PDB file of C-alpha atoms in Angstrom:
ATOM      1  CA  UNK M   1       7.621 174.931 238.151  1.00 95.00           C
ATOM      2  CA  UNK M   2       5.278 176.846 235.934  1.00 94.00           C
ATOM      3  CA  UNK M   3       2.855 179.525 236.956  1.00 96.00           C
ATOM      4  CA  UNK M   4      -0.049 180.768 234.896  1.00 95.00           C
ATOM      5  CA  UNK M   5      -1.956 183.873 235.823  1.00 96.00           C
ATOM      6  CA  UNK M   6      -5.101 184.664 233.921  1.00 96.00           C
ATOM      7  CA  UNK M   7      -7.746 187.046 235.155  1.00 93.00           C
ATOM      8  CA  UNK M   8      -8.427 186.158 238.766  1.00 94.00           C
ATOM      9  CA  UNK M   9      -6.866 182.701 238.616  1.00 96.00           C
ATOM     10  CA  UNK M  10      -3.418 181.406 239.473  1.00 97.00           C
ATOM     11  CA  UNK M  11      -2.277 177.948 238.395  1.00 96.00           C
ATOM     12  CA  UNK M  12       0.946 176.257 239.509  1.00 97.00           C
ATOM     13  CA  UNK M  13       2.226 173.157 237.687  1.00 95.00           C
ATOM     14  CA  UNK M  14       5.006 171.009 239.115  1.00 96.00           C
ATOM     15  CA  UNK M  15       7.162 168.321 237.508  1.00 92.00           C
ATOM     16  CA  UNK M  16       7.891 164.996 239.217  1.00 93.00           C
ATOM     17  CA  UNK M  17      11.109 166.256 240.811  1.00 94.00           C
ATOM     18  CA  UNK M  18       9.389 169.426 242.004  1.00 96.00           C
ATOM     19  CA  UNK M  19       6.513 167.495 243.604  1.00 96.00           C
ATOM     20  CA  UNK M  20       9.042 165.251 245.357  1.00 96.00           C
ATOM     21  CA  UNK M  21      11.032 168.306 246.497  1.00 97.00           C
ATOM     22  CA  UNK M  22       7.895 170.005 247.860  1.00 97.00           C
ATOM     23  CA  UNK M  23       6.816 166.877 249.736  1.00 96.00           C
ATOM     24  CA  UNK M  24      10.300 166.373 251.181  1.00 97.00           C
ATOM     25  CA  UNK M  25      11.490 169.945 251.851  1.00 97.00           C
ATOM     26  CA  UNK M  26       8.057 171.548 252.425  1.00 97.00           C
ATOM     27  CA  UNK M  27       8.736 174.432 250.034  1.00 98.00           C
ATOM     28  CA  UNK M  28       9.826 175.183 246.493  1.00 98.00           C
ATOM     29  CA  UNK M  29      10.412 178.471 244.707  1.00 97.00           C
ATOM     30  CA  UNK M  30      11.328 179.932 241.337  1.00 97.00           C
ATOM     31  CA  UNK M  31      12.240 183.451 240.353  1.00 96.00           C
ATOM     32  CA  UNK M  32      12.376 185.548 237.246  1.00 96.00           C
ATOM     33  CA  UNK M  33      14.545 188.626 237.017  1.00 95.00           C
ATOM     34  CA  UNK M  34      13.027 191.801 235.579  1.00 93.00           C
ATOM     35  CA  UNK M  35      16.176 193.919 235.373  1.00 88.00           C
ATOM     36  CA  UNK M  36      15.924 195.628 238.766  1.00 92.00           C
ATOM     37  CA  UNK M  37      13.483 193.331 240.557  1.00 94.00           C
ATOM     38  CA  UNK M  38      12.806 189.631 240.868  1.00 96.00           C
ATOM     39  CA  UNK M  39       9.350 188.125 240.834  1.00 96.00           C
ATOM     40  CA  UNK M  40       9.391 185.102 243.124  1.00 97.00           C
ATOM     41  CA  UNK M  41       6.710 182.448 243.074  1.00 97.00           C
ATOM     42  CA  UNK M  42       6.663 179.668 245.607  1.00 98.00           C
ATOM     43  CA  UNK M  43       4.685 176.888 247.206  1.00 98.00           C
ATOM     44  CA  UNK M  44       5.071 176.378 250.945  1.00 98.00           C
ATOM     45  CA  UNK M  45       3.624 173.990 253.461  1.00 97.00           C
ATOM     46  CA  UNK M  46       1.825 175.999 256.121  1.00 97.00           C
ATOM     47  CA  UNK M  47      -0.866 175.741 258.745  1.00 95.00           C
ATOM     48  CA  UNK M  48      -3.901 176.133 256.478  1.00 93.00           C
ATOM     49  CA  UNK M  49      -6.989 174.068 255.759  1.00 89.00           C
ATOM     50  CA  UNK M  50      -7.322 174.954 252.066  1.00 91.00           C
ATOM     51  CA  UNK M  51      -5.005 176.428 249.476  1.00 95.00           C
ATOM     52  CA  UNK M  52      -4.173 180.012 250.348  1.00 95.00           C
ATOM     53  CA  UNK M  53      -2.326 182.579 248.257  1.00 96.00           C
ATOM     54  CA  UNK M  54      -0.689 185.924 249.010  1.00 94.00           C
ATOM     55  CA  UNK M  55       1.268 188.543 247.093  1.00 94.00           C
ATOM     56  CA  UNK M  56       3.768 190.724 248.960  1.00 95.00           C
ATOM     57  CA  UNK M  57       7.235 192.145 248.258  1.00 95.00           C
ATOM     58  CA  UNK M  58       7.279 190.813 244.672  1.00 96.00           C
ATOM     59  CA  UNK M  59       6.505 187.311 245.952  1.00 97.00           C
ATOM     60  CA  UNK M  60       3.489 185.143 245.163  1.00 97.00           C
ATOM     61  CA  UNK M  61       3.181 182.544 247.906  1.00 98.00           C
ATOM     62  CA  UNK M  62       0.844 179.585 247.588  1.00 98.00           C
ATOM     63  CA  UNK M  63       0.302 177.827 250.901  1.00 98.00           C
ATOM     64  CA  UNK M  64      -0.895 174.252 251.311  1.00 97.00           C
ATOM     65  CA  UNK M  65      -1.222 172.042 254.367  1.00 96.00           C
ATOM     66  CA  UNK M  66       1.121 169.155 255.025  1.00 95.00           C
ATOM     67  CA  UNK M  67      -1.861 166.804 255.325  1.00 95.00           C
ATOM     68  CA  UNK M  68      -3.031 167.659 251.791  1.00 95.00           C
ATOM     69  CA  UNK M  69       0.305 166.892 250.134  1.00 95.00           C
ATOM     70  CA  UNK M  70       1.035 163.822 252.240  1.00 94.00           C
ATOM     71  CA  UNK M  71       2.131 161.077 249.808  1.00 95.00           C
ATOM     72  CA  UNK M  72       1.289 163.300 246.817  1.00 95.00           C
ATOM     73  CA  UNK M  73       4.536 162.261 245.137  1.00 94.00           C
ATOM     74  CA  UNK M  74       3.414 158.611 245.111  1.00 93.00           C
ATOM     75  CA  UNK M  75      -0.350 158.786 244.643  1.00 93.00           C
ATOM     76  CA  UNK M  76      -2.512 159.452 241.580  1.00 90.00           C
ATOM     77  CA  UNK M  77      -4.027 162.709 242.793  1.00 92.00           C
ATOM     78  CA  UNK M  78      -3.572 165.293 240.047  1.00 92.00           C
ATOM     79  CA  UNK M  79      -3.873 168.401 242.165  1.00 95.00           C
ATOM     80  CA  UNK M  80      -5.733 170.711 244.477  1.00 97.00           C
ATOM     81  CA  UNK M  81      -8.000 173.675 243.856  1.00 97.00           C
ATOM     82  CA  UNK M  82      -9.705 176.310 245.941  1.00 97.00           C
ATOM     83  CA  UNK M  83     -11.507 179.593 245.409  1.00 97.00           C
ATOM     84  CA  UNK M  84     -10.549 182.338 247.840  1.00 94.00           C
ATOM     85  CA  UNK M  85     -12.592 185.435 248.577  1.00 92.00           C
ATOM     86  CA  UNK M  86     -10.359 188.502 248.818  1.00 87.00           C
ATOM     87  CA  UNK M  87     -10.711 191.396 251.237  1.00 86.00           C
ATOM     88  CA  UNK M  88     -12.425 193.464 248.529  1.00 89.00           C
ATOM     89  CA  UNK M  89     -15.061 190.780 247.945  1.00 90.00           C
ATOM     90  CA  UNK M  90     -13.634 189.410 244.700  1.00 92.00           C
ATOM     91  CA  UNK M  91     -12.428 185.841 244.274  1.00 95.00           C
ATOM     92  CA  UNK M  92      -9.229 184.160 243.157  1.00 96.00           C
ATOM     93  CA  UNK M  93      -9.261 180.613 241.789  1.00 97.00           C
ATOM     94  CA  UNK M  94      -6.102 178.764 242.825  1.00 97.00           C
ATOM     95  CA  UNK M  95      -4.876 175.473 241.384  1.00 97.00           C
ATOM     96  CA  UNK M  96      -1.803 173.385 242.233  1.00 97.00           C
ATOM     97  CA  UNK M  97      -1.282 170.382 239.996  1.00 96.00           C
ATOM     98  CA  UNK M  98       1.149 167.883 238.590  1.00 91.00           C
ATOM     99  CA  UNK M  99       2.508 168.892 235.175  1.00 85.00           C
ATOM    100  CA  UNK M 100       1.601 166.404 232.425  1.00 74.00           C
ATOM    101  CA  UNK M 101       3.317 165.968 229.102  1.00 69.00           C
ATOM    102  CA  UNK M 102       1.502 167.608 226.212  1.00 63.00           C
ATOM    103  CA  UNK M 103      -0.231 165.469 223.628  1.00 59.00           C
ATOM    104  CA  UNK M 104       1.502 167.431 220.863  1.00 66.00           C
ATOM    105  CA  UNK M 105       5.209 168.266 220.806  1.00 66.00           C
ATOM    106  CA  UNK M 106       5.764 171.903 221.726  1.00 65.00           C
ATOM    107  CA  UNK M 107       9.537 171.796 221.633  1.00 63.00           C
ATOM    108  CA  UNK M 108       9.915 171.836 225.427  1.00 71.00           C
ATOM    109  CA  UNK M 109      11.805 169.351 227.561  1.00 69.00           C
ATOM    110  CA  UNK M 110       9.007 167.390 229.214  1.00 67.00           C
ATOM    111  CA  UNK M 111      11.099 164.416 230.287  1.00 67.00           C
ATOM    112  CA  UNK M 112      10.377 165.115 233.961  1.00 67.00           C
ATOM    113  CA  UNK M 113       6.631 165.637 233.513  1.00 72.00           C
ATOM    114  CA  UNK M 114       3.982 163.116 234.429  1.00 64.00           C
ATOM    115  CA  UNK M 115       2.582 160.968 231.612  1.00 63.00           C
ATOM    116  CA  UNK M 116      -0.561 162.491 230.178  1.00 71.00           C
ATOM    117  CA  UNK M 117      -3.509 160.246 231.123  1.00 70.00           C
ATOM    118  CA  UNK M 118      -5.067 160.851 227.714  1.00 70.00           C
ATOM    119  CA  UNK M 119      -1.984 159.418 226.008  1.00 65.00           C
ATOM    120  CA  UNK M 120      -2.178 156.272 228.129  1.00 61.00           C
ATOM    121  CA  UNK M 121      -5.714 155.603 226.868  1.00 58.00           C
ATOM    122  CA  UNK M 122      -4.671 155.666 223.210  1.00 50.00           C
TER     123      UNK M 122
END
């Protein structure tokens, strides 16, 4: 699972196995150790109508409803997006999507990524 934070946007990208795991187990998490603390980022199925995101105790939690991800592992839906208004009146753009292979080799193992639709059209 990859996470990209830029400005007021958070983007999660999941490989095939991670999408299947999320659909089956209803949660998935990763962590990175910063010497004394871990930053944990996760996706969890929860009672919510839209994507929802929270940060607490060094944990970024993206919540999605079970009905939204139903059959996501087998359908062609790329992902989900939502803009949340925060308590201070600002907004956060949130995106959860399937991770596609890159069109150019970047030296990463992408064997578990989804085929890039642009490469299929070539």
